[in-house]
XYZ file of N, CA and C in Angstrom:
780
model
N -60.593 -95.289 -170.902
C -61.157 -96.134 -171.895
C -62.490 -95.271 -172.487
N -62.890 -95.932 -173.776
C -63.900 -95.323 -174.800
C -65.379 -96.015 -174.302
N -65.738 -95.616 -175.288
C -67.207 -96.270 -174.398
C -67.537 -97.162 -174.794
N -66.736 -98.392 -175.504
C -66.820 -100.408 -175.907
C -66.326 -100.342 -174.437
N -65.628 -99.656 -173.811
C -64.789 -100.188 -172.395
C -62.967 -100.673 -173.110
N -62.884 -100.375 -174.361
C -61.074 -100.461 -175.275
C -60.284 -99.064 -174.407
N -59.415 -99.201 -174.031
C -58.497 -98.973 -173.545
C -58.146 -97.409 -174.985
N -57.749 -96.375 -174.929
C -58.176 -95.322 -176.120
C -56.368 -95.784 -176.806
N -56.258 -96.161 -177.902
C -54.892 -96.032 -178.211
C -54.090 -94.414 -177.953
N -52.571 -95.021 -178.149
C -51.533 -94.085 -177.519
C -51.463 -92.922 -178.981
N -51.626 -93.345 -180.021
C -51.112 -92.885 -181.023
C -51.889 -93.151 -182.393
N -53.047 -92.119 -182.763
C -54.094 -92.467 -184.197
C -53.446 -91.437 -185.229
N -52.914 -91.609 -186.244
C -52.634 -91.099 -187.135
C -52.645 -91.083 -188.609
N -52.834 -90.923 -189.913
C -52.758 -91.272 -191.121
C -51.338 -91.413 -191.755
N -51.057 -92.090 -192.552
C -49.905 -92.861 -193.365
C -50.166 -92.936 -194.960
N -50.475 -91.849 -195.580
C -50.971 -91.702 -196.948
C -52.041 -91.742 -196.741
N -52.929 -92.853 -196.774
C -54.434 -93.175 -196.821
C -55.200 -94.398 -195.802
N -53.939 -94.548 -195.267
C -54.282 -95.710 -193.739
C -54.019 -94.909 -192.613
N -54.854 -95.270 -191.924
C -55.286 -94.805 -190.271
C -54.463 -96.028 -189.836
N -53.450 -95.580 -188.799
C -52.930 -96.346 -188.093
C -53.038 -96.180 -186.548
N -53.649 -97.178 -185.387
C -53.424 -97.131 -184.207
C -52.812 -97.526 -183.268
N -52.106 -97.272 -182.462
C -51.140 -97.721 -181.657
C -51.512 -97.800 -180.357
N -51.371 -98.608 -179.787
C -51.840 -99.724 -178.580
C -50.937 -99.746 -177.765
N -50.804 -99.652 -176.417
C -49.844 -99.907 -175.276
C -49.366 -101.516 -175.896
N -50.010 -102.431 -175.668
C -49.803 -104.199 -175.661
C -50.929 -104.550 -176.609
N -49.952 -105.833 -177.266
C -50.843 -106.577 -178.030
C -52.695 -106.820 -177.875
N -52.515 -107.075 -176.189
C -54.035 -107.567 -175.733
C -55.113 -106.396 -176.115
N -54.534 -104.912 -176.044
C -55.338 -104.033 -175.984
C -55.497 -103.396 -177.531
N -54.401 -103.942 -178.609
C -54.181 -103.959 -179.854
C -55.632 -104.668 -180.429
N -55.304 -106.364 -180.050
C -55.993 -107.335 -180.234
C -57.745 -107.275 -179.943
N -57.903 -106.322 -178.743
C -59.623 -106.227 -178.076
C -59.837 -104.985 -179.003
N -59.273 -104.532 -179.398
C -59.678 -102.755 -180.314
C -60.195 -103.411 -181.916
N -59.140 -104.016 -182.156
C -59.142 -104.759 -183.990
C -60.796 -105.275 -183.732
N -60.835 -106.635 -182.674
C -61.650 -107.035 -182.713
C -63.298 -106.102 -182.852
N -63.403 -105.439 -181.801
C -64.493 -104.453 -181.260
C -64.609 -103.375 -183.237
N -63.758 -103.253 -183.898
C -63.362 -102.974 -185.274
C -64.176 -103.486 -186.224
N -63.623 -104.735 -186.194
C -64.212 -105.781 -187.407
C -65.926 -106.096 -186.971
N -65.841 -106.350 -185.741
C -67.538 -106.967 -185.358
C -68.171 -106.052 -185.797
N -67.951 -104.439 -185.216
C -68.855 -102.972 -185.468
C -69.169 -103.489 -187.515
N -67.972 -103.741 -188.019
C -67.986 -103.689 -189.356
C -69.039 -104.559 -189.882
N -68.505 -105.634 -189.414
C -69.103 -107.228 -189.806
C -70.734 -106.856 -189.545
N -70.918 -106.561 -188.376
C -72.308 -106.247 -188.126
C -73.292 -105.202 -189.069
N -72.713 -104.138 -189.201
C -73.368 -102.939 -190.270
C -73.256 -104.076 -191.775
N -72.462 -104.122 -192.147
C -72.814 -104.898 -193.170
C -73.997 -106.146 -193.682
N -73.882 -106.828 -192.544
C -74.830 -107.719 -191.856
C -76.449 -107.290 -191.678
N -76.469 -105.724 -191.281
C -77.775 -104.863 -191.256
C -78.423 -104.262 -192.779
N -77.067 -103.906 -193.637
C -77.194 -103.402 -194.499
C -77.409 -104.331 -195.818
N -77.768 -105.840 -195.792
C -77.727 -106.463 -196.907
C -78.128 -107.323 -196.667
N -78.818 -108.159 -197.456
C -79.106 -109.487 -197.279
C -78.593 -111.168 -197.590
N -77.391 -110.504 -198.804
C -76.496 -111.474 -198.938
C -75.565 -111.787 -197.958
N -74.507 -112.730 -198.176
C -73.442 -113.214 -197.643
C -72.528 -111.927 -197.468
N -71.718 -112.566 -196.495
C -70.693 -111.220 -196.210
C -69.233 -111.901 -196.002
N -68.727 -111.158 -197.445
C -67.009 -112.431 -197.451
C -66.335 -112.036 -196.846
N -65.705 -112.849 -196.018
C -64.298 -112.632 -195.563
C -63.097 -113.500 -195.426
N -62.176 -112.680 -195.473
C -60.865 -113.587 -196.206
C -59.655 -113.090 -194.499
N -59.497 -114.152 -194.098
C -58.592 -114.206 -192.821
C -57.315 -114.652 -193.014
N -56.468 -114.177 -192.031
C -55.022 -114.753 -191.778
C -54.919 -115.908 -191.134
N -53.882 -116.672 -191.078
C -53.652 -117.488 -189.795
C -52.209 -117.575 -189.941
N -52.367 -117.367 -188.231
C -50.880 -116.802 -187.709
C -51.134 -116.044 -186.367
N -49.717 -116.419 -185.625
C -49.824 -116.326 -184.265
C -50.620 -114.798 -183.825
N -49.989 -113.828 -184.704
C -50.434 -112.365 -185.053
C -51.586 -111.767 -185.089
N -52.434 -112.675 -185.224
C -53.962 -112.867 -185.624
C -54.488 -112.922 -184.002
N -54.004 -113.716 -182.512
C -54.657 -114.371 -181.897
C -55.596 -113.174 -181.278
N -55.215 -112.685 -181.048
C -55.800 -111.678 -179.716
C -57.276 -111.443 -180.675
N -56.980 -110.834 -182.269
C -58.572 -110.608 -182.550
C -59.119 -111.888 -182.714
N -58.775 -113.006 -182.931
C -59.382 -114.177 -183.459
C -60.226 -113.972 -181.651
N -59.584 -113.901 -180.458
C -60.075 -114.021 -179.549
C -61.317 -113.040 -179.402
N -60.867 -111.727 -179.430
C -61.989 -110.540 -179.670
C -63.317 -111.088 -180.342
N -63.279 -111.681 -181.330
C -64.241 -111.822 -182.230
C -64.945 -112.901 -181.682
N -64.694 -113.520 -181.356
C -65.697 -114.525 -180.406
C -66.002 -114.009 -179.122
N -65.668 -113.316 -178.556
C -66.560 -112.518 -178.096
C -67.430 -111.504 -178.184
N -67.447 -111.000 -179.643
C -67.653 -109.858 -180.359
C -70.018 -110.553 -180.031
N -70.731 -110.028 -179.605
C -72.008 -109.939 -179.986
C -73.162 -109.283 -181.042
N -73.966 -110.296 -181.300
C -74.994 -109.497 -182.158
C -74.589 -109.944 -183.877
N -73.501 -110.404 -183.756
C -73.559 -111.326 -185.126
C -73.919 -112.375 -185.885
N -74.564 -112.391 -186.648
C -74.908 -113.294 -187.361
C -74.176 -114.210 -188.725
N -72.943 -115.024 -187.605
C -72.450 -115.451 -188.431
C -72.892 -116.869 -189.430
N -73.897 -117.185 -189.507
C -74.456 -117.749 -190.592
C -74.829 -117.280 -191.814
N -74.670 -115.841 -191.654
C -74.733 -115.248 -192.822
C -73.294 -114.876 -193.159
N -72.263 -115.946 -192.685
C -70.505 -115.023 -193.435
C -69.944 -115.882 -194.053
N -69.271 -116.000 -195.208
C -68.687 -116.635 -195.957
C -67.260 -116.544 -195.772
N -66.427 -117.397 -195.332
C -64.858 -117.221 -194.920
C -64.323 -117.740 -195.912
N -62.718 -118.170 -195.994
C -62.026 -117.655 -196.769
C -60.709 -117.318 -196.024
N -59.234 -117.980 -196.214
C -58.190 -117.582 -195.706
C -57.152 -117.537 -197.276
N -56.059 -117.245 -196.635
C -55.696 -116.562 -197.447
C -54.103 -116.900 -197.912
N -53.762 -118.206 -197.602
C -52.801 -119.141 -197.591
C -52.765 -119.860 -196.661
N -51.760 -121.342 -197.435
C -51.614 -122.680 -197.104
C -50.310 -123.321 -197.633
N -49.942 -124.292 -196.969
C -48.639 -125.159 -196.747
C -48.826 -125.724 -197.686
N -47.617 -126.342 -199.046
C -47.836 -127.231 -200.054
C -47.669 -128.566 -199.272
N -48.388 -129.856 -199.045
C -47.773 -130.834 -198.824
C -47.759 -131.350 -197.686
N -48.586 -130.384 -197.029
C -48.020 -130.938 -195.556
C -49.748 -131.617 -195.070
N -49.088 -132.569 -193.884
C -50.389 -133.484 -193.921
C -51.735 -133.030 -192.613
N -52.650 -133.489 -193.682
C -54.003 -133.253 -192.741
C -53.943 -133.181 -191.269
N -53.033 -134.174 -190.739
C -52.950 -134.160 -189.320
C -52.185 -132.911 -188.850
N -51.344 -132.233 -189.538
C -50.108 -131.818 -189.130
C -50.713 -130.075 -188.109
N -50.230 -130.010 -187.191
C -50.956 -128.505 -186.366
C -51.093 -127.870 -186.681
N -49.844 -127.047 -188.016
C -49.223 -125.965 -188.507
C -50.528 -125.633 -189.534
N -51.069 -126.440 -189.756
C -51.874 -126.212 -191.680
C -52.850 -124.807 -190.975
N -52.683 -124.318 -191.657
C -53.281 -122.852 -191.371
C -55.215 -123.058 -191.592
N -55.549 -123.859 -192.655
C -56.904 -124.411 -192.348
C -57.364 -124.656 -190.617
N -56.523 -125.210 -190.165
C -56.506 -126.106 -188.917
C -56.609 -124.883 -187.700
N -55.609 -124.449 -188.080
C -55.705 -122.662 -186.620
C -56.798 -122.381 -187.112
N -57.325 -121.672 -187.983
C -58.143 -121.045 -187.705
C -59.696 -121.564 -188.005
N -59.665 -123.062 -187.948
C -60.837 -123.819 -187.494
C -60.562 -123.661 -186.373
N -59.620 -124.024 -185.701
C -59.591 -124.590 -184.098
C -60.131 -122.757 -182.998
N -59.104 -121.937 -183.724
C -59.478 -120.140 -183.327
C -60.322 -119.664 -183.458
N -61.203 -119.599 -184.787
C -61.922 -119.340 -184.524
C -63.286 -120.135 -185.409
N -63.221 -120.710 -186.556
C -64.508 -121.229 -187.391
C -65.186 -121.939 -186.522
N -64.588 -122.508 -185.702
C -65.048 -124.152 -184.888
C -66.352 -123.150 -183.584
N -65.586 -122.080 -183.646
C -66.028 -121.345 -181.927
C -67.638 -121.028 -182.993
N -67.666 -119.703 -183.732
C -68.217 -118.857 -183.881
C -69.474 -119.212 -185.386
N -68.949 -120.106 -185.605
C -70.007 -121.171 -186.506
C -70.380 -120.303 -187.637
N -69.307 -119.996 -188.842
C -69.797 -119.467 -190.687
C -70.207 -120.335 -190.738
N -71.552 -119.736 -192.266
C -72.820 -120.652 -192.838
C -71.660 -121.149 -193.711
N -70.633 -120.167 -193.969
C -69.848 -121.018 -195.088
C -68.169 -121.022 -195.161
N -67.315 -122.175 -195.177
C -66.426 -121.725 -194.899
C -65.223 -122.964 -196.040
N -64.876 -121.570 -196.192
C -63.820 -122.170 -198.170
C -62.435 -122.562 -197.448
N -61.627 -123.585 -197.645
C -60.316 -124.183 -197.099
C -59.052 -124.441 -198.124
N -58.501 -123.132 -198.672
C -57.136 -123.935 -199.070
C -56.935 -125.270 -198.652
N -56.389 -125.934 -199.681
C -56.036 -127.455 -199.794
C -54.449 -127.880 -200.523
N -53.066 -127.559 -199.569
C -52.174 -127.702 -199.713
C -51.774 -129.410 -200.360
N -53.246 -129.976 -200.821
C -52.938 -131.471 -200.790
C -53.170 -132.019 -202.149
N -54.070 -130.755 -202.457
C -54.619 -131.314 -204.272
C -53.652 -130.936 -205.199
N -53.716 -131.068 -206.338
C -53.196 -130.786 -207.292
C -53.225 -128.839 -207.367
N -51.902 -128.464 -207.876
C -51.611 -127.104 -207.053
C -52.715 -126.375 -208.293
N -52.467 -126.363 -209.857
C -52.739 -125.838 -210.691
C -54.448 -125.958 -211.107
N -54.964 -126.417 -210.308
C -56.509 -127.581 -210.233
C -56.620 -126.622 -209.080
N -55.810 -126.377 -207.300
C -56.224 -125.930 -206.348
C -57.175 -124.205 -206.573
N -55.083 -124.237 -207.099
C -55.432 -122.790 -207.714
C -56.694 -121.589 -207.955
N -57.385 -122.339 -209.308
C -58.012 -122.152 -210.129
C -59.384 -122.185 -209.022
N -59.381 -123.084 -208.517
C -60.795 -123.799 -208.139
C -61.695 -122.463 -206.567
N -59.889 -122.319 -206.141
C -60.258 -121.361 -204.803
C -60.258 -119.502 -205.925
N -59.485 -119.733 -207.082
C -59.652 -118.240 -207.385
C -61.029 -117.862 -207.972
N -61.599 -119.282 -208.339
C -63.022 -119.379 -209.071
C -63.919 -118.879 -208.090
N -63.992 -119.165 -207.295
C -64.650 -118.584 -205.550
C -64.414 -116.988 -204.836
N -63.254 -116.756 -205.157
C -62.989 -115.645 -204.776
C -63.587 -114.352 -205.513
N -63.526 -115.130 -206.698
C -64.173 -113.818 -207.953
C -65.739 -113.953 -208.410
N -66.574 -114.904 -207.331
C -68.026 -115.238 -207.805
C -68.588 -113.867 -207.141
N -68.105 -113.589 -205.738
C -68.636 -111.821 -205.540
C -67.297 -111.188 -204.787
N -67.728 -109.884 -204.677
C -66.366 -109.105 -204.212
C -66.195 -109.618 -202.339
N -65.025 -109.352 -202.083
C -65.010 -109.834 -200.838
C -64.703 -108.446 -199.884
N -65.651 -108.533 -198.246
C -65.963 -107.389 -198.005
C -65.327 -106.896 -197.377
N -64.332 -107.541 -196.661
C -63.515 -107.762 -195.369
C -62.271 -108.267 -195.280
N -60.825 -108.324 -194.981
C -59.835 -109.166 -195.096
C -59.271 -108.348 -193.895
N -58.738 -109.714 -192.912
C -58.188 -109.286 -191.555
C -56.511 -109.711 -192.228
N -56.047 -109.619 -192.156
C -54.255 -109.373 -192.001
C -53.394 -108.907 -191.189
N -51.967 -110.100 -191.646
C -50.572 -109.155 -190.609
C -49.888 -108.728 -191.993
N -48.490 -109.034 -190.876
C -47.381 -108.079 -192.679
C -46.497 -109.198 -191.351
N -45.467 -110.174 -192.399
C -44.983 -110.473 -191.911
C -43.205 -110.168 -191.540
N -42.321 -110.950 -191.205
C -40.885 -109.920 -190.970
C -40.078 -108.994 -192.105
N -40.520 -110.127 -192.931
C -39.327 -109.376 -193.691
C -41.317 -108.583 -195.304
N -41.900 -108.217 -194.743
C -42.428 -107.585 -195.078
C -44.040 -108.129 -195.907
N -43.718 -109.608 -196.020
C -44.764 -110.101 -196.362
C -46.115 -109.749 -196.079
N -47.334 -109.835 -197.352
C -48.795 -110.032 -197.119
C -48.917 -111.278 -197.444
N -49.841 -112.297 -196.615
C -49.922 -113.713 -197.166
C -48.669 -114.208 -197.186
N -48.638 -115.158 -198.362
C -47.189 -115.441 -198.598
C -46.356 -114.822 -199.772
N -47.326 -112.841 -199.897
C -46.156 -113.329 -200.695
C -45.220 -112.356 -200.652
N -43.954 -112.809 -200.718
C -42.850 -112.627 -200.362
C -41.509 -111.789 -200.613
N -41.063 -110.802 -200.735
C -40.612 -109.762 -201.553
C -40.428 -110.466 -202.974
N -39.461 -112.083 -203.178
C -39.224 -112.090 -204.468
C -40.437 -112.567 -205.104
N -41.533 -112.618 -204.727
C -42.610 -113.584 -205.480
C -43.370 -112.680 -205.614
N -43.452 -111.401 -204.930
C -44.778 -110.330 -204.692
C -44.912 -109.707 -206.255
N -46.150 -109.556 -206.431
C -46.214 -109.255 -208.027
C -47.537 -107.957 -207.586
N -47.135 -106.635 -207.605
C -48.127 -105.690 -207.498
C -49.138 -105.974 -208.782
N -49.085 -106.479 -209.974
C -49.660 -106.734 -211.513
C -50.303 -107.882 -211.413
N -49.948 -108.445 -210.563
C -50.565 -109.859 -210.797
C -51.867 -110.283 -211.252
N -51.628 -111.192 -212.839
C -52.653 -111.843 -213.515
C -53.467 -112.784 -212.354
N -52.702 -113.475 -212.066
C -53.545 -114.388 -211.242
C -54.379 -113.811 -209.700
N -55.382 -114.982 -209.466
C -55.587 -114.931 -208.424
C -55.071 -115.005 -206.564
N -54.676 -116.401 -207.310
C -54.243 -117.211 -206.463
C -53.023 -118.312 -206.805
N -51.615 -118.521 -206.261
C -51.050 -118.886 -206.863
C -49.796 -119.358 -205.961
N -49.128 -120.516 -206.884
C -47.864 -121.189 -205.973
C -46.831 -120.651 -206.053
N -46.331 -120.177 -204.574
C -45.073 -120.008 -204.497
C -43.918 -120.412 -203.817
N -42.409 -120.678 -203.907
C -41.779 -120.542 -202.897
C -41.119 -119.778 -201.678
N -41.056 -119.983 -201.127
C -41.329 -119.092 -199.858
C -39.702 -118.610 -199.254
N -39.586 -117.996 -198.839
C -38.446 -117.504 -198.497
C -38.032 -117.476 -197.852
N -36.506 -117.821 -197.153
C -35.910 -117.476 -195.888
C -36.543 -117.081 -195.191
N -36.482 -115.998 -195.273
C -36.714 -114.923 -193.930
C -38.066 -115.842 -193.353
N -38.993 -115.743 -194.210
C -40.686 -115.964 -194.010
C -40.290 -117.355 -193.597
N -39.162 -118.553 -193.560
C -39.332 -119.257 -193.346
C -39.197 -119.810 -191.591
N -38.381 -118.913 -191.805
C -37.344 -118.797 -190.414
C -38.092 -118.329 -189.165
N -39.265 -117.644 -190.030
C -40.492 -117.078 -188.684
C -41.314 -117.529 -188.231
N -41.889 -118.550 -188.861
C -42.419 -119.643 -188.933
C -41.762 -120.671 -187.343
N -40.285 -120.425 -187.559
C -39.315 -121.019 -186.548
C -40.023 -120.262 -185.182
N -39.713 -119.078 -186.007
C -39.522 -118.268 -184.429
C -41.090 -117.603 -183.759
N -42.124 -118.031 -184.667
C -43.432 -118.013 -184.264
C -43.472 -119.188 -183.123
N -42.898 -119.767 -182.755
C -42.920 -121.352 -182.847
C -43.866 -122.959 -182.999
N -44.232 -122.303 -184.266
C -44.907 -122.979 -185.189
C -44.443 -124.263 -185.594
N -42.719 -123.920 -186.136
C -41.783 -125.283 -186.071
C -40.545 -125.591 -185.654
N -40.045 -126.419 -185.228
C -39.016 -127.063 -184.545
C -37.864 -126.275 -185.039
N -38.095 -126.499 -186.236
C -36.527 -126.425 -186.933
C -36.751 -125.631 -188.675
N -35.961 -124.844 -189.040
C -35.781 -124.667 -190.422
C -36.290 -125.709 -190.993
N -35.772 -126.627 -191.294
C -36.016 -127.970 -191.695
C -37.297 -128.881 -192.257
N -38.329 -128.231 -191.163
C -39.615 -128.794 -190.791
C -40.863 -127.553 -191.755
N -40.041 -127.030 -191.846
C -41.133 -125.724 -192.254
C -41.417 -125.703 -194.128
N -42.570 -126.338 -194.501
C -42.725 -126.567 -196.111
C -41.523 -124.952 -196.646
N -40.995 -125.246 -198.123
C -40.805 -124.621 -198.854
C -41.760 -123.954 -199.696
N -42.692 -124.381 -199.510
C -43.397 -123.557 -200.957
C -44.933 -123.423 -200.647
N -45.890 -123.077 -201.079
C -47.065 -122.949 -200.376
C -48.009 -122.246 -201.153
N -49.244 -122.465 -200.986
C -50.917 -121.498 -201.899
C -50.650 -120.420 -201.049
N -50.860 -119.590 -202.143
C -51.134 -117.979 -201.474
C -52.048 -117.131 -202.497
N -52.802 -116.196 -201.680
C -53.652 -114.817 -202.505
C -52.735 -114.161 -203.141
N -52.588 -113.722 -204.001
C -51.859 -112.997 -204.969
C -52.410 -111.566 -204.451
N -51.243 -110.549 -204.423
C -51.226 -109.254 -203.490
C -52.877 -108.302 -204.631
N -52.770 -108.101 -206.470
C -54.323 -107.882 -205.971
C -55.414 -108.572 -205.825
N -55.527 -110.439 -205.473
C -56.435 -110.559 -204.710
C -56.717 -109.954 -203.586
N -55.840 -109.945 -202.601
C -56.049 -109.228 -201.258
C -56.488 -107.843 -201.443
N -55.853 -106.853 -202.486
C -56.163 -105.305 -202.352
C -57.252 -105.085 -202.960
N -58.433 -106.173 -203.326
C -59.502 -106.237 -203.780
C -60.490 -106.185 -202.922
N -60.245 -106.085 -201.808
C -61.176 -106.232 -200.163
C -61.404 -104.781 -200.439
N -62.509 -104.775 -200.336
C -63.221 -103.591 -199.933
C -62.667 -102.975 -198.707
N -62.227 -103.679 -197.794
C -62.024 -103.006 -196.657
C -60.699 -104.010 -195.503
N -60.203 -103.528 -195.285
C -58.646 -104.069 -194.933
C -58.423 -103.649 -193.579
N -58.297 -104.723 -192.674
C -57.875 -104.820 -190.686
C -56.342 -105.525 -191.276
N -55.596 -104.813 -190.998
C -54.679 -105.157 -190.294
C -53.952 -104.842 -189.213
N -53.363 -106.335 -188.393
C -52.658 -106.458 -187.030
C -51.277 -106.491 -186.998
N -50.842 -106.121 -186.478
C -49.054 -106.244 -186.463
C -48.347 -105.870 -185.347
N -48.303 -106.945 -184.386
C -47.977 -106.994 -183.277
C -46.525 -107.544 -183.040
N -45.762 -107.152 -181.653
C -44.870 -107.734 -181.487
C -43.460 -106.769 -182.110
N -42.414 -107.072 -180.861
C -41.048 -106.360 -181.421
C -40.237 -106.868 -182.682
N -41.102 -108.461 -183.100
C -40.134 -108.947 -184.079
C -40.108 -108.087 -185.084
N -41.675 -107.772 -185.344
C -42.270 -106.682 -186.805
C -41.970 -105.336 -186.749
N -41.078 -105.110 -185.875
C -40.678 -103.680 -186.173
C -40.095 -102.851 -187.591
N -39.125 -103.437 -187.571
C -38.653 -103.318 -188.774
C -39.652 -103.130 -190.275
N -40.533 -104.547 -190.100
C -41.235 -104.341 -191.052
C -42.434 -103.652 -191.034
N -42.603 -103.438 -189.915
C -43.730 -102.289 -190.278
C -43.615 -100.735 -190.407
N -41.851 -100.609 -190.037
C -41.965 -99.280 -190.070
C -41.087 -99.057 -191.528
N -40.632 -100.523 -192.667
C -41.219 -100.030 -193.818
C -41.667 -100.106 -194.730
N -42.960 -100.807 -194.158
C -44.395 -100.822 -194.651
C -44.798 -99.400 -194.523
N -44.707 -98.785 -193.214
C -45.164 -97.279 -193.356
C -44.300 -96.362 -194.291
N -43.203 -96.477 -194.247
C -42.338 -94.857 -194.280
C -41.282 -95.245 -195.695
N -40.953 -96.992 -196.424
C -40.310 -97.264 -197.473
C -40.805 -96.608 -198.429
N -40.533 -96.571 -200.366
C -41.465 -96.290 -201.113
C -41.742 -97.555 -201.413
N -43.027 -97.427 -202.047
C -43.778 -98.445 -202.247
C -43.169 -99.840 -203.668
N -42.693 -100.704 -203.146
C -41.949 -101.314 -203.689
C -41.722 -103.044 -203.608
N -41.351 -104.024 -204.307
C -41.987 -105.054 -203.925
C -40.975 -105.289 -202.585
N -39.642 -104.663 -202.918
C -39.003 -105.002 -201.595
C -39.786 -104.905 -200.249
N -40.679 -104.079 -200.104
C -41.398 -104.761 -198.814
C -42.707 -104.770 -199.241
N -43.171 -105.920 -199.704
C -44.483 -105.941 -199.836
C -45.589 -105.249 -199.362
N -45.509 -105.432 -198.376
C -46.468 -104.274 -197.413
C -46.933 -102.691 -197.175
N -45.635 -101.997 -198.621
C -45.801 -100.766 -198.559
C -47.160 -100.695 -199.225
N -47.976 -101.608 -200.569
C -49.264 -101.585 -201.187
C -50.224 -101.348 -200.679
N -50.371 -101.373 -198.884
C -51.262 -101.420 -198.617
C -51.343 -99.850 -198.072
N -50.312 -98.877 -198.302
C -50.802 -97.842 -197.871
C -51.681 -96.768 -198.972
N -51.932 -97.730 -200.190
C -52.771 -97.313 -201.373
C -54.484 -97.328 -201.455
N -54.238 -98.328 -200.407
C -55.840 -98.939 -200.524
C -57.138 -97.842 -199.525
N -57.830 -97.963 -200.089
C -58.849 -96.493 -199.864
C -59.395 -97.021 -198.581
N -59.501 -98.051 -198.210
C -60.609 -98.705 -196.650
C -59.920 -99.050 -195.946
N -58.324 -98.769 -195.515
C -57.904 -99.785 -194.595
C -57.592 -99.202 -193.122
N -57.440 -99.709 -192.002
C -56.889 -99.328 -190.945
C -56.333 -100.673 -190.476
N -55.267 -99.689 -189.962
C -54.249 -100.566 -189.135
C -53.990 -100.763 -187.559
N -54.021 -102.150 -187.232
C -54.254 -102.064 -185.382
C -52.210 -102.840 -184.801
N -51.788 -101.635 -184.339
C -50.687 -102.022 -183.918
C -50.190 -101.707 -182.478
N -48.877 -102.506 -181.919
C -48.491 -102.292 -180.430
C -47.675 -100.861 -180.522
N -47.017 -100.682 -178.887
C -46.163 -99.883 -178.863
C -44.640 -100.731 -179.237
N -44.361 -101.873 -178.898
C -43.403 -102.830 -179.280
C -43.374 -102.668 -180.467
N -44.216 -103.117 -181.920
C -43.995 -103.021 -182.972
C -43.796 -101.722 -183.707
N -44.344 -100.760 -183.286
C -44.346 -99.186 -183.538
C -43.132 -98.719 -183.241
N -42.571 -99.318 -182.210
C -41.381 -98.683 -181.887
C -42.077 -97.246 -181.076
N -43.227 -96.801 -180.203
C -43.081 -95.649 -179.470
C -42.681 -95.534 -178.092
């Protein structure tokens, strides 16, 4: 263990600009990621009197990160403005699969950020994209916590709709079937027909505009996508390949996802 009581990674190396840390299991991975995000958040809060702005992903792959963040001490969450990166279109307010609900239950209700801004997939789509984009552009995004989908997506930027030069901040997209199947594989929906066909998502440039990115990718189901993200040519065939170009990015993964 290191001085924070977190197990040392099995492997640490750089892939282009990305620092990659591989842990034995997803519990160790999530704990280490939470320590890193918590330390950065405390430093940002110490260095400035303004709110710190963070975008959070909503997915089972982030469970261990959020459990760890809840336990992190010395964070003045009242000075944090929290956003999330995607939401289904048309899914009822009461649906347990809504990403805003996931983040509220897993994180926001437990740490009480000073400001929480949720995407609403029940509003007029164009108006909601403009509203949320305006808020995101109002000040820099300090931290983005994200994962990688089984088809290589980041947020809901699936290969058919990902655009590295997107002029929009937030947009509506049709979800790739592989992306929708992942929601069933993750246990979020019981059948493919139950998964909404469209969603709102932050675009690739919006995510990449974050000053510091923390990428959390556990599990054997992500191995193919992770291998592509780390080693394939940078292209929208695997949208996550673009992450390798970010100047302030750290990846946390586990043995199963990495293939160690």
